[in-house]
Amino acid sequence: QFLVIGLDSLSSYRMLPVIGNKRGLAGPFSAKGALCLFVPLFMLLAGVFILYKIISSPDFYYDIRLKTYSKGKIFAGLLLFLLGALFLLNNFPFRDCKFDQYTQKAGVTPYQNLIDYVDAKGGLTFWSHPEARNVDSMGTVNIETGDFSEDLLLTENYTGFAILHAGYEKIGRPQGIWDELLTQYCQGLRKRPVFAIGELDYEREGDLSDYLRDLRTVLLVRELDKKEALLALKNGRMYVKRNAPYFVLDKFTLKDEASGVEKTHGEKIKTGGKVKIKIAGRFLKANETPLSIALIKDGEIVEFFNESAPFEISYEDTIEKGKMSYYRAEIKSDNALIVTNPIFVRND
């Protein structure tokens, strides 16, 4: 359900608080709880005691040679020892888990716990295919995972979500959950904004190069290195495109008319009131397909543009005094979809 990116050490990944990783989910040490978890130790010691009594007997080797010694006692000692060792190993690190797959009414606590852990380690978390519903079966066991798009509203401090392929219909489209989340941020109800990325779920079917051509997250970086890529992901300096391998979004900026300061995807700007939004794009190869461009402000589509590439459009607007707003854009053409991340503006 999550993409975890940017943790610096192997130990940080090994301690991820996820189901199946007891070390990561272990709660604080409790003498009362640990006492129950150490019960297998008594089985192990009982097995050791029985085997020791058998082996330390003066007639042990003589009785084994004559096959007169009780095999039942040896078997019991070995069984107790092995079961005790296995159960003891299973209970390591001898602390109760904060929750498990059988915990009732855990809600989004497991997800928030993972988000907080990754955030404390300096990593990034993205909700993965949040609208995807999976129904499957293994033998006589039915497996079903439902749509969890509403969980984005119930959790906080994650970096973003995968808008494509399975995050657009309920979350990413205008007036969807994403706009609700961004509005909450602008109103001070959330500490951080939420950004969109593209995500591939490749299952070794088809040509991987076709998948990569079909869906891309374009990062705006100053240099081609890991640090810049992670900063772009963290700060929303990126846009997502599907079925548009040759389209380039040259510009999506917001400029304060008074100061001349200009910002782009994921960035924030202050204004005295009047701003100008510019959007420019082109195809690397000749393409006569008409483009429909929607400019979205605070969840509402404020303007539609019908253009042919290459294009450059501008839109002037006024920001209400004392208010923080955001702009984002969608560009559509046949099956193609390009989605920008928001630019935030405040009139102080």
mmCIF file of C-alpha atoms in Angstrom:
data_model
loop_
_atom_site.group_PDB
_atom_site.id
_atom_site.type_symbol
_atom_site.label_atom_id
_atom_site.label_comp_id
_atom_site.label_asym_id
_atom_site.label_seq_id
_atom_site.Cartn_x
_atom_site.Cartn_y
_atom_site.Cartn_z
ATOM 1 C CA GLN A 1 0.000 0.000 0.000
ATOM 2 C CA PHE A 2 3.009 2.327 0.260
ATOM 3 C CA LEU A 3 6.098 3.198 -1.704
ATOM 4 C CA VAL A 4 8.910 3.944 0.746
ATOM 5 C CA ILE A 5 11.758 5.897 -0.830
ATOM 6 C CA GLY A 6 14.997 7.464 0.337
ATOM 7 C CA LEU A 7 15.935 5.697 3.575
ATOM 8 C CA ASP A 8 19.705 5.930 3.928
ATOM 9 C CA SER A 9 20.585 2.637 5.606
ATOM 10 C CA LEU A 10 19.791 -1.046 5.264
ATOM 11 C CA SER A 11 18.964 -1.185 8.972
ATOM 12 C CA SER A 12 16.221 1.423 8.456
ATOM 13 C CA TYR A 13 14.542 -0.812 5.893
ATOM 14 C CA ARG A 14 15.032 -3.887 8.080
ATOM 15 C CA MET A 15 13.206 -2.159 10.939
ATOM 16 C CA LEU A 16 10.186 -1.047 8.881
ATOM 17 C CA PRO A 17 7.080 -1.389 11.098
ATOM 18 C CA VAL A 18 5.124 -3.660 8.763
ATOM 19 C CA ILE A 19 3.251 -6.924 9.208
ATOM 20 C CA GLY A 20 5.688 -9.836 9.147
ATOM 21 C CA ASN A 21 8.530 -7.827 10.694
ATOM 22 C CA LYS A 22 8.306 -8.328 14.454
ATOM 23 C CA ARG A 23 11.402 -6.272 15.176
ATOM 24 C CA GLY A 24 9.858 -3.260 13.497
ATOM 25 C CA LEU A 25 6.491 -3.663 15.207
ATOM 26 C CA ALA A 26 7.810 -4.527 18.678
ATOM 27 C CA GLY A 27 6.358 -2.360 21.415
ATOM 28 C CA PRO A 28 8.187 -1.186 24.549
ATOM 29 C CA PHE A 29 9.584 -3.908 26.804
ATOM 30 C CA SER A 30 7.155 -5.100 29.453
ATOM 31 C CA ALA A 31 8.137 -7.551 32.198
ATOM 32 C CA LYS A 32 4.573 -8.899 32.380
ATOM 33 C CA GLY A 33 4.313 -9.410 28.640
ATOM 34 C CA ALA A 34 7.831 -10.794 28.330
ATOM 35 C CA LEU A 35 7.133 -13.432 30.988
ATOM 36 C CA CYS A 36 4.567 -15.123 28.720
ATOM 37 C CA LEU A 37 6.917 -14.906 25.755
ATOM 38 C CA PHE A 38 9.645 -16.713 27.741
ATOM 39 C CA VAL A 39 7.407 -19.716 28.584
ATOM 40 C CA PRO A 40 9.008 -21.804 25.769
ATOM 41 C CA LEU A 41 12.294 -21.447 27.623
ATOM 42 C CA PHE A 42 10.981 -23.858 30.253
ATOM 43 C CA MET A 43 10.195 -26.412 27.528
ATOM 44 C CA LEU A 44 13.716 -26.039 26.151
ATOM 45 C CA LEU A 45 15.274 -26.441 29.628
ATOM 46 C CA ALA A 46 13.086 -29.476 30.351
ATOM 47 C CA GLY A 47 14.319 -31.086 27.141
ATOM 48 C CA VAL A 48 17.926 -30.281 28.002
ATOM 49 C CA PHE A 49 17.424 -31.762 31.497
ATOM 50 C CA ILE A 50 15.925 -35.019 30.174
ATOM 51 C CA LEU A 51 18.659 -35.444 27.564
ATOM 52 C CA TYR A 52 21.337 -34.595 30.097
ATOM 53 C CA LYS A 53 20.032 -37.209 32.561
ATOM 54 C CA ILE A 54 20.029 -39.824 29.816
ATOM 55 C CA ILE A 55 23.487 -39.029 28.467
ATOM 56 C CA SER A 56 25.087 -38.642 31.915
ATOM 57 C CA SER A 57 23.889 -42.083 33.027
ATOM 58 C CA PRO A 58 26.877 -44.450 33.613
ATOM 59 C CA ASP A 59 25.134 -47.167 31.626
ATOM 60 C CA PHE A 60 24.056 -44.947 28.702
ATOM 61 C CA TYR A 61 26.485 -46.232 26.075
ATOM 62 C CA TYR A 62 26.094 -49.808 27.298
ATOM 63 C CA ASP A 63 22.294 -49.616 27.114
ATOM 64 C CA ILE A 64 22.371 -47.926 23.673
ATOM 65 C CA ARG A 65 24.677 -50.653 22.377
ATOM 66 C CA LEU A 66 22.356 -53.372 23.660
ATOM 67 C CA LYS A 67 19.335 -51.344 22.484
ATOM 68 C CA THR A 68 17.741 -51.623 25.878
ATOM 69 C CA TYR A 69 17.412 -47.906 26.576
ATOM 70 C CA SER A 70 13.962 -46.343 26.268
ATOM 71 C CA LYS A 71 13.644 -44.546 22.917
ATOM 72 C CA GLY A 72 10.571 -42.791 24.275
ATOM 73 C CA LYS A 73 12.604 -40.782 26.778
ATOM 74 C CA ILE A 74 15.124 -39.734 24.145
ATOM 75 C CA PHE A 75 12.331 -38.729 21.776
ATOM 76 C CA ALA A 76 10.542 -36.747 24.512
ATOM 77 C CA GLY A 77 13.713 -34.897 25.433
ATOM 78 C CA LEU A 78 14.504 -34.017 21.799
ATOM 79 C CA LEU A 79 10.905 -32.963 21.102
ATOM 80 C CA LEU A 80 10.756 -30.642 24.129
ATOM 81 C CA PHE A 81 14.128 -29.141 23.237
ATOM 82 C CA LEU A 82 13.245 -28.519 19.575
ATOM 83 C CA LEU A 83 9.751 -27.142 20.269
ATOM 84 C CA GLY A 84 11.071 -24.891 23.021
ATOM 85 C CA ALA A 85 13.826 -23.563 20.738
ATOM 86 C CA LEU A 86 11.393 -22.933 17.847
ATOM 87 C CA PHE A 87 8.793 -21.168 19.997
ATOM 88 C CA LEU A 88 11.502 -19.133 21.699
ATOM 89 C CA LEU A 89 12.884 -18.046 18.346
ATOM 90 C CA ASN A 90 9.349 -17.215 17.182
ATOM 91 C CA ASN A 91 8.824 -14.927 20.195
ATOM 92 C CA PHE A 92 12.034 -12.956 19.602
ATOM 93 C CA PRO A 93 12.559 -10.028 20.414
ATOM 94 C CA PHE A 94 10.366 -10.906 23.452
ATOM 95 C CA ARG A 95 8.122 -7.879 23.208
ATOM 96 C CA ASP A 96 4.483 -7.631 22.232
ATOM 97 C CA CYS A 97 3.739 -6.215 18.784
ATOM 98 C CA LYS A 98 1.943 -2.878 18.654
ATOM 99 C CA PHE A 99 -0.602 -4.536 16.355
ATOM 100 C CA ASP A 100 -0.885 -7.470 13.974
ATOM 101 C CA GLN A 101 -3.072 -8.630 11.102
ATOM 102 C CA TYR A 102 -5.604 -9.981 13.606
ATOM 103 C CA THR A 103 -5.941 -6.783 15.649
ATOM 104 C CA GLN A 104 -9.490 -5.505 15.593
ATOM 105 C CA LYS A 105 -10.355 -1.830 15.116
ATOM 106 C CA ALA A 106 -6.763 -0.806 14.349
ATOM 107 C CA GLY A 107 -8.088 1.574 11.697
ATOM 108 C CA VAL A 108 -5.360 3.561 9.957
ATOM 109 C CA THR A 109 -2.996 3.298 12.945
ATOM 110 C CA PRO A 110 -0.676 0.799 11.197
ATOM 111 C CA TYR A 111 -0.396 3.116 8.175
ATOM 112 C CA GLN A 112 0.209 6.230 10.258
ATOM 113 C CA ASN A 113 2.804 4.328 12.281
ATOM 114 C CA LEU A 114 4.720 3.486 9.086
ATOM 115 C CA ILE A 115 4.445 7.061 7.797
ATOM 116 C CA ASP A 116 5.802 8.454 11.087
ATOM 117 C CA TYR A 117 8.677 5.959 11.138
ATOM 118 C CA VAL A 118 9.789 6.749 7.574
ATOM 119 C CA ASP A 119 9.379 10.478 8.178
ATOM 120 C CA ALA A 120 11.577 10.307 11.308
ATOM 121 C CA LYS A 121 14.249 8.532 9.247
ATOM 122 C CA GLY A 122 14.166 11.215 6.551
ATOM 123 C CA GLY A 123 12.421 9.062 3.938
ATOM 124 C CA LEU A 124 9.396 9.620 1.703
ATOM 125 C CA THR A 125 6.067 7.763 1.679
ATOM 126 C CA PHE A 126 3.606 7.593 -1.203
ATOM 127 C CA TRP A 127 0.250 5.838 -1.091
ATOM 128 C CA SER A 128 0.434 3.138 -3.770
ATOM 129 C CA HIS A 129 -2.492 2.493 -6.209
ATOM 130 C CA PRO A 130 -4.998 3.760 -3.610
ATOM 131 C CA GLU A 131 -8.086 3.141 -5.748
ATOM 132 C CA ALA A 132 -7.134 -0.350 -6.907
ATOM 133 C CA ARG A 133 -9.419 -3.167 -5.815
ATOM 134 C CA ASN A 134 -7.981 -6.678 -5.867
ATOM 135 C CA VAL A 135 -10.078 -9.866 -5.838
ATOM 136 C CA ASP A 136 -8.219 -13.157 -6.066
ATOM 137 C CA SER A 137 -8.174 -16.687 -4.696
ATOM 138 C CA MET A 138 -5.625 -19.288 -3.675
ATOM 139 C CA GLY A 139 -7.222 -22.695 -3.629
ATOM 140 C CA THR A 140 -10.252 -22.479 -1.362
ATOM 141 C CA VAL A 141 -9.110 -19.170 0.187
ATOM 142 C CA ASN A 142 -10.641 -15.979 -1.221
ATOM 143 C CA ILE A 143 -8.570 -12.793 -1.099
ATOM 144 C CA GLU A 144 -10.024 -9.313 -1.391
ATOM 145 C CA THR A 145 -8.466 -5.884 -0.944
ATOM 146 C CA GLY A 146 -10.792 -2.929 -1.249
ATOM 147 C CA ASP A 147 -10.390 0.650 -2.373
ATOM 148 C CA PHE A 148 -8.591 2.601 0.376
ATOM 149 C CA SER A 149 -8.709 6.103 -1.103
ATOM 150 C CA GLU A 150 -10.528 7.482 1.975
ATOM 151 C CA ASP A 151 -7.504 6.564 4.117
ATOM 152 C CA LEU A 152 -5.646 9.503 2.564
ATOM 153 C CA LEU A 153 -7.989 11.802 4.481
ATOM 154 C CA LEU A 154 -7.467 9.909 7.737
ATOM 155 C CA THR A 155 -3.659 9.976 7.717
ATOM 156 C CA GLU A 156 -1.151 12.820 7.614
ATOM 157 C CA ASN A 157 2.470 13.762 6.919
ATOM 158 C CA TYR A 158 2.914 11.355 4.003
ATOM 159 C CA THR A 159 4.617 12.753 0.906
ATOM 160 C CA GLY A 160 2.006 11.956 -1.702
ATOM 161 C CA PHE A 161 0.137 9.328 -3.675
ATOM 162 C CA ALA A 162 0.186 7.570 -7.035
ATOM 163 C CA ILE A 163 -2.350 9.422 -9.168
ATOM 164 C CA LEU A 164 -1.791 7.085 -12.128
ATOM 165 C CA HIS A 165 -2.718 4.412 -12.892
ATOM 166 C CA ALA A 166 -5.079 3.816 -9.966
ATOM 167 C CA GLY A 167 -5.516 7.101 -8.136
ATOM 168 C CA TYR A 168 -7.303 9.493 -10.454
ATOM 169 C CA GLU A 169 -11.026 8.744 -10.500
ATOM 170 C CA LYS A 170 -11.771 9.446 -6.824
ATOM 171 C CA ILE A 171 -8.620 11.236 -5.694
ATOM 172 C CA GLY A 172 -6.892 13.052 -8.534
ATOM 173 C CA ARG A 173 -9.705 14.446 -10.662
ATOM 174 C CA PRO A 174 -10.878 18.055 -10.020
ATOM 175 C CA GLN A 175 -12.905 18.362 -6.792
ATOM 176 C CA GLY A 176 -11.672 14.937 -5.711
ATOM 177 C CA ILE A 177 -9.917 13.871 -2.522
ATOM 178 C CA TRP A 178 -6.614 15.427 -3.595
ATOM 179 C CA ASP A 179 -8.200 18.857 -3.864
ATOM 180 C CA GLU A 180 -9.766 18.341 -0.451
ATOM 181 C CA LEU A 181 -6.346 17.515 0.989
ATOM 182 C CA LEU A 182 -4.716 20.546 -0.657
ATOM 183 C CA THR A 183 -7.518 22.797 0.588
ATOM 184 C CA GLN A 184 -6.996 21.495 4.123
ATOM 185 C CA TYR A 185 -3.311 22.388 3.817
ATOM 186 C CA CYS A 186 -4.128 25.906 2.617
ATOM 187 C CA GLN A 187 -6.516 26.329 5.559
ATOM 188 C CA GLY A 188 -3.838 25.271 8.039
ATOM 189 C CA LEU A 189 -5.548 21.962 8.858
ATOM 190 C CA ARG A 190 -2.594 19.964 7.538
ATOM 191 C CA LYS A 191 1.087 20.550 8.153
ATOM 192 C CA ARG A 192 2.207 19.444 4.710
ATOM 193 C CA PRO A 193 0.864 19.406 1.168
ATOM 194 C CA VAL A 194 0.268 16.169 -0.727
ATOM 195 C CA PHE A 195 1.957 15.571 -4.095
ATOM 196 C CA ALA A 196 1.169 13.266 -7.019
ATOM 197 C CA ILE A 197 3.454 10.787 -8.765
ATOM 198 C CA GLY A 198 3.048 8.128 -11.456
ATOM 199 C CA GLU A 199 3.497 4.478 -10.525
ATOM 200 C CA LEU A 200 4.015 1.289 -12.506
ATOM 201 C CA ASP A 201 2.820 -2.114 -11.308
ATOM 202 C CA TYR A 202 4.880 -4.331 -13.609
ATOM 203 C CA GLU A 203 4.152 -8.058 -13.303
ATOM 204 C CA ARG A 204 6.539 -9.431 -15.936
ATOM 205 C CA GLU A 205 3.890 -9.375 -18.632
ATOM 206 C CA GLY A 206 4.552 -7.427 -21.808
ATOM 207 C CA ASP A 207 7.501 -5.209 -22.649
ATOM 208 C CA LEU A 208 8.833 -3.138 -19.722
ATOM 209 C CA SER A 209 10.009 -0.413 -22.122
ATOM 210 C CA ASP A 210 6.404 0.017 -23.289
ATOM 211 C CA TYR A 211 5.268 0.456 -19.679
ATOM 212 C CA LEU A 212 7.994 3.036 -19.053
ATOM 213 C CA ARG A 213 7.045 4.902 -22.217
ATOM 214 C CA ASP A 214 3.375 4.871 -21.242
ATOM 215 C CA LEU A 215 3.703 6.393 -17.766
ATOM 216 C CA ARG A 216 6.360 8.748 -16.453
ATOM 217 C CA THR A 217 7.003 10.999 -13.491
ATOM 218 C CA VAL A 218 9.102 13.888 -14.791
ATOM 219 C CA LEU A 219 11.333 15.383 -12.083
ATOM 220 C CA LEU A 220 12.556 18.979 -12.294
ATOM 221 C CA VAL A 221 16.158 18.797 -11.096
ATOM 222 C CA ARG A 222 19.225 21.000 -11.302
ATOM 223 C CA GLU A 223 21.587 18.028 -11.609
ATOM 224 C CA LEU A 224 21.123 14.350 -12.451
ATOM 225 C CA ASP A 225 21.906 12.818 -9.099
ATOM 226 C CA LYS A 226 20.175 11.003 -6.240
ATOM 227 C CA LYS A 227 20.035 14.006 -3.910
ATOM 228 C CA GLU A 228 18.289 16.222 -6.460
ATOM 229 C CA ALA A 229 15.851 13.461 -7.425
ATOM 230 C CA LEU A 230 14.844 12.898 -3.797
ATOM 231 C CA LEU A 231 14.439 16.645 -3.228
ATOM 232 C CA ALA A 232 12.198 16.900 -6.283
ATOM 233 C CA LEU A 233 10.035 14.030 -5.013
ATOM 234 C CA LYS A 234 9.893 15.492 -1.517
ATOM 235 C CA ASN A 235 8.999 19.008 -2.638
ATOM 236 C CA GLY A 236 6.618 18.164 -5.486
ATOM 237 C CA ARG A 237 8.861 19.507 -8.261
ATOM 238 C CA MET A 238 7.466 17.112 -10.847
ATOM 239 C CA TYR A 239 4.593 16.325 -13.168
ATOM 240 C CA VAL A 240 3.028 13.058 -14.317
ATOM 241 C CA LYS A 241 2.151 12.032 -17.860
ATOM 242 C CA ARG A 242 0.350 9.015 -19.313
ATOM 243 C CA ASN A 243 0.207 8.007 -22.996
ATOM 244 C CA ALA A 244 2.231 11.093 -23.904
ATOM 245 C CA PRO A 245 5.864 9.938 -24.260
ATOM 246 C CA TYR A 246 6.858 12.795 -26.555
ATOM 247 C CA PHE A 247 5.087 15.612 -24.747
ATOM 248 C CA VAL A 248 7.209 18.089 -22.779
ATOM 249 C CA LEU A 249 5.715 20.548 -20.304
ATOM 250 C CA ASP A 250 8.157 23.423 -20.715
ATOM 251 C CA LYS A 251 6.536 25.729 -18.210
ATOM 252 C CA PHE A 252 4.048 25.763 -15.383
ATOM 253 C CA THR A 253 4.740 28.839 -13.290
ATOM 254 C CA LEU A 254 3.053 31.388 -11.082
ATOM 255 C CA LYS A 255 4.436 34.919 -10.984
ATOM 256 C CA ASP A 256 3.722 37.712 -8.527
ATOM 257 C CA GLU A 257 3.068 40.808 -10.648
ATOM 258 C CA ALA A 258 4.414 43.246 -8.043
ATOM 259 C CA SER A 259 7.738 41.597 -7.161
ATOM 260 C CA GLY A 260 8.370 39.610 -10.330
ATOM 261 C CA VAL A 261 9.110 36.470 -8.280
ATOM 262 C CA GLU A 262 8.170 33.299 -10.145
ATOM 263 C CA LYS A 263 7.636 29.762 -8.773
ATOM 264 C CA THR A 264 6.805 26.345 -10.202
ATOM 265 C CA HIS A 265 5.495 22.882 -9.195
ATOM 266 C CA GLY A 266 5.363 22.295 -5.437
ATOM 267 C CA GLU A 267 6.681 25.735 -4.521
ATOM 268 C CA LYS A 268 5.153 28.603 -2.527
ATOM 269 C CA ILE A 269 5.012 32.293 -3.289
ATOM 270 C CA LYS A 270 3.756 35.441 -1.570
ATOM 271 C CA THR A 271 1.829 38.079 -3.480
ATOM 272 C CA GLY A 272 0.367 41.506 -3.045
ATOM 273 C CA GLY A 273 -2.759 40.371 -4.846
ATOM 274 C CA LYS A 274 -2.244 39.943 -8.602
ATOM 275 C CA VAL A 275 -0.586 36.877 -10.118
ATOM 276 C CA LYS A 276 0.024 35.474 -13.595
ATOM 277 C CA ILE A 277 0.013 31.745 -14.363
ATOM 278 C CA LYS A 278 1.870 30.519 -17.442
ATOM 279 C CA ILE A 279 1.630 27.080 -19.062
ATOM 280 C CA ALA A 280 3.711 26.052 -22.070
ATOM 281 C CA GLY A 281 4.215 22.706 -23.776
ATOM 282 C CA ARG A 282 5.249 20.954 -26.982
ATOM 283 C CA PHE A 283 5.753 17.563 -28.600
ATOM 284 C CA LEU A 284 9.256 16.331 -29.408
ATOM 285 C CA LYS A 285 7.791 14.789 -32.550
ATOM 286 C CA ALA A 286 5.248 16.368 -34.900
ATOM 287 C CA ASN A 287 1.773 15.944 -33.457
ATOM 288 C CA GLU A 288 -1.381 17.729 -34.562
ATOM 289 C CA THR A 289 -3.577 16.346 -31.773
ATOM 290 C CA PRO A 290 -5.632 19.117 -30.113
ATOM 291 C CA LEU A 291 -5.062 19.637 -26.403
ATOM 292 C CA SER A 292 -7.576 20.506 -23.706
ATOM 293 C CA ILE A 293 -6.023 22.323 -20.755
ATOM 294 C CA ALA A 294 -7.829 22.816 -17.446
ATOM 295 C CA LEU A 295 -6.487 25.332 -14.931
ATOM 296 C CA ILE A 296 -7.623 24.398 -11.425
ATOM 297 C CA LYS A 297 -7.698 26.791 -8.485
ATOM 298 C CA ASP A 298 -8.649 25.545 -5.009
ATOM 299 C CA GLY A 299 -10.333 22.507 -6.537
ATOM 300 C CA GLU A 300 -12.401 24.419 -9.081
ATOM 301 C CA ILE A 301 -11.687 24.618 -12.797
ATOM 302 C CA VAL A 302 -11.332 28.364 -13.388
ATOM 303 C CA GLU A 303 -10.432 28.258 -17.082
ATOM 304 C CA PHE A 304 -10.382 25.876 -20.067
ATOM 305 C CA PHE A 305 -7.972 26.319 -22.974
ATOM 306 C CA ASN A 306 -8.142 24.471 -26.291
ATOM 307 C CA GLU A 307 -4.711 24.562 -27.910
ATOM 308 C CA SER A 308 -2.427 22.866 -30.411
ATOM 309 C CA ALA A 309 1.204 22.191 -29.574
ATOM 310 C CA PRO A 310 3.472 24.013 -29.263
ATOM 311 C CA PHE A 311 1.523 26.391 -27.050
ATOM 312 C CA GLU A 312 2.059 29.017 -24.378
ATOM 313 C CA ILE A 313 -0.871 30.425 -22.461
ATOM 314 C CA SER A 314 -1.229 32.819 -19.540
ATOM 315 C CA TYR A 315 -3.951 33.586 -17.055
ATOM 316 C CA GLU A 316 -4.165 36.526 -14.683
ATOM 317 C CA ASP A 317 -5.893 36.263 -11.346
ATOM 318 C CA THR A 318 -6.273 37.999 -7.978
ATOM 319 C CA ILE A 319 -5.697 36.314 -4.631
ATOM 320 C CA GLU A 320 -8.020 37.323 -1.829
ATOM 321 C CA LYS A 321 -6.269 39.148 1.008
ATOM 322 C CA GLY A 322 -5.324 36.949 3.953
ATOM 323 C CA LYS A 323 -5.935 33.769 1.969
ATOM 324 C CA MET A 324 -3.726 30.948 0.745
ATOM 325 C CA SER A 325 -4.657 29.305 -2.567
ATOM 326 C CA TYR A 326 -3.150 26.823 -4.999
ATOM 327 C CA TYR A 327 -3.171 26.247 -8.742
ATOM 328 C CA ARG A 328 -2.632 23.035 -10.660
ATOM 329 C CA ALA A 329 -3.272 22.007 -14.252
ATOM 330 C CA GLU A 330 -4.482 19.042 -16.297
ATOM 331 C CA ILE A 331 -3.745 18.573 -19.986
ATOM 332 C CA LYS A 332 -5.718 16.007 -21.968
ATOM 333 C CA SER A 333 -5.520 14.701 -25.514
ATOM 334 C CA ASP A 334 -7.272 11.496 -26.636
ATOM 335 C CA ASN A 335 -5.978 8.945 -24.090
ATOM 336 C CA ALA A 336 -3.145 11.181 -22.935
ATOM 337 C CA LEU A 337 -3.195 12.872 -19.527
ATOM 338 C CA ILE A 338 -0.629 15.237 -18.020
ATOM 339 C CA VAL A 339 -1.056 16.327 -14.410
ATOM 340 C CA THR A 340 0.999 19.012 -12.687
ATOM 341 C CA ASN A 341 1.650 19.354 -8.997
ATOM 342 C CA PRO A 342 0.255 22.455 -7.270
ATOM 343 C CA ILE A 343 1.840 25.879 -6.811
ATOM 344 C CA PHE A 344 0.804 27.647 -3.587
ATOM 345 C CA VAL A 345 0.276 31.387 -3.226
ATOM 346 C CA ARG A 346 -0.557 33.513 -0.205
ATOM 347 C CA ASN A 347 -1.701 37.130 -0.036
ATOM 348 C CA ASP A 348 -0.489 38.415 3.328
#
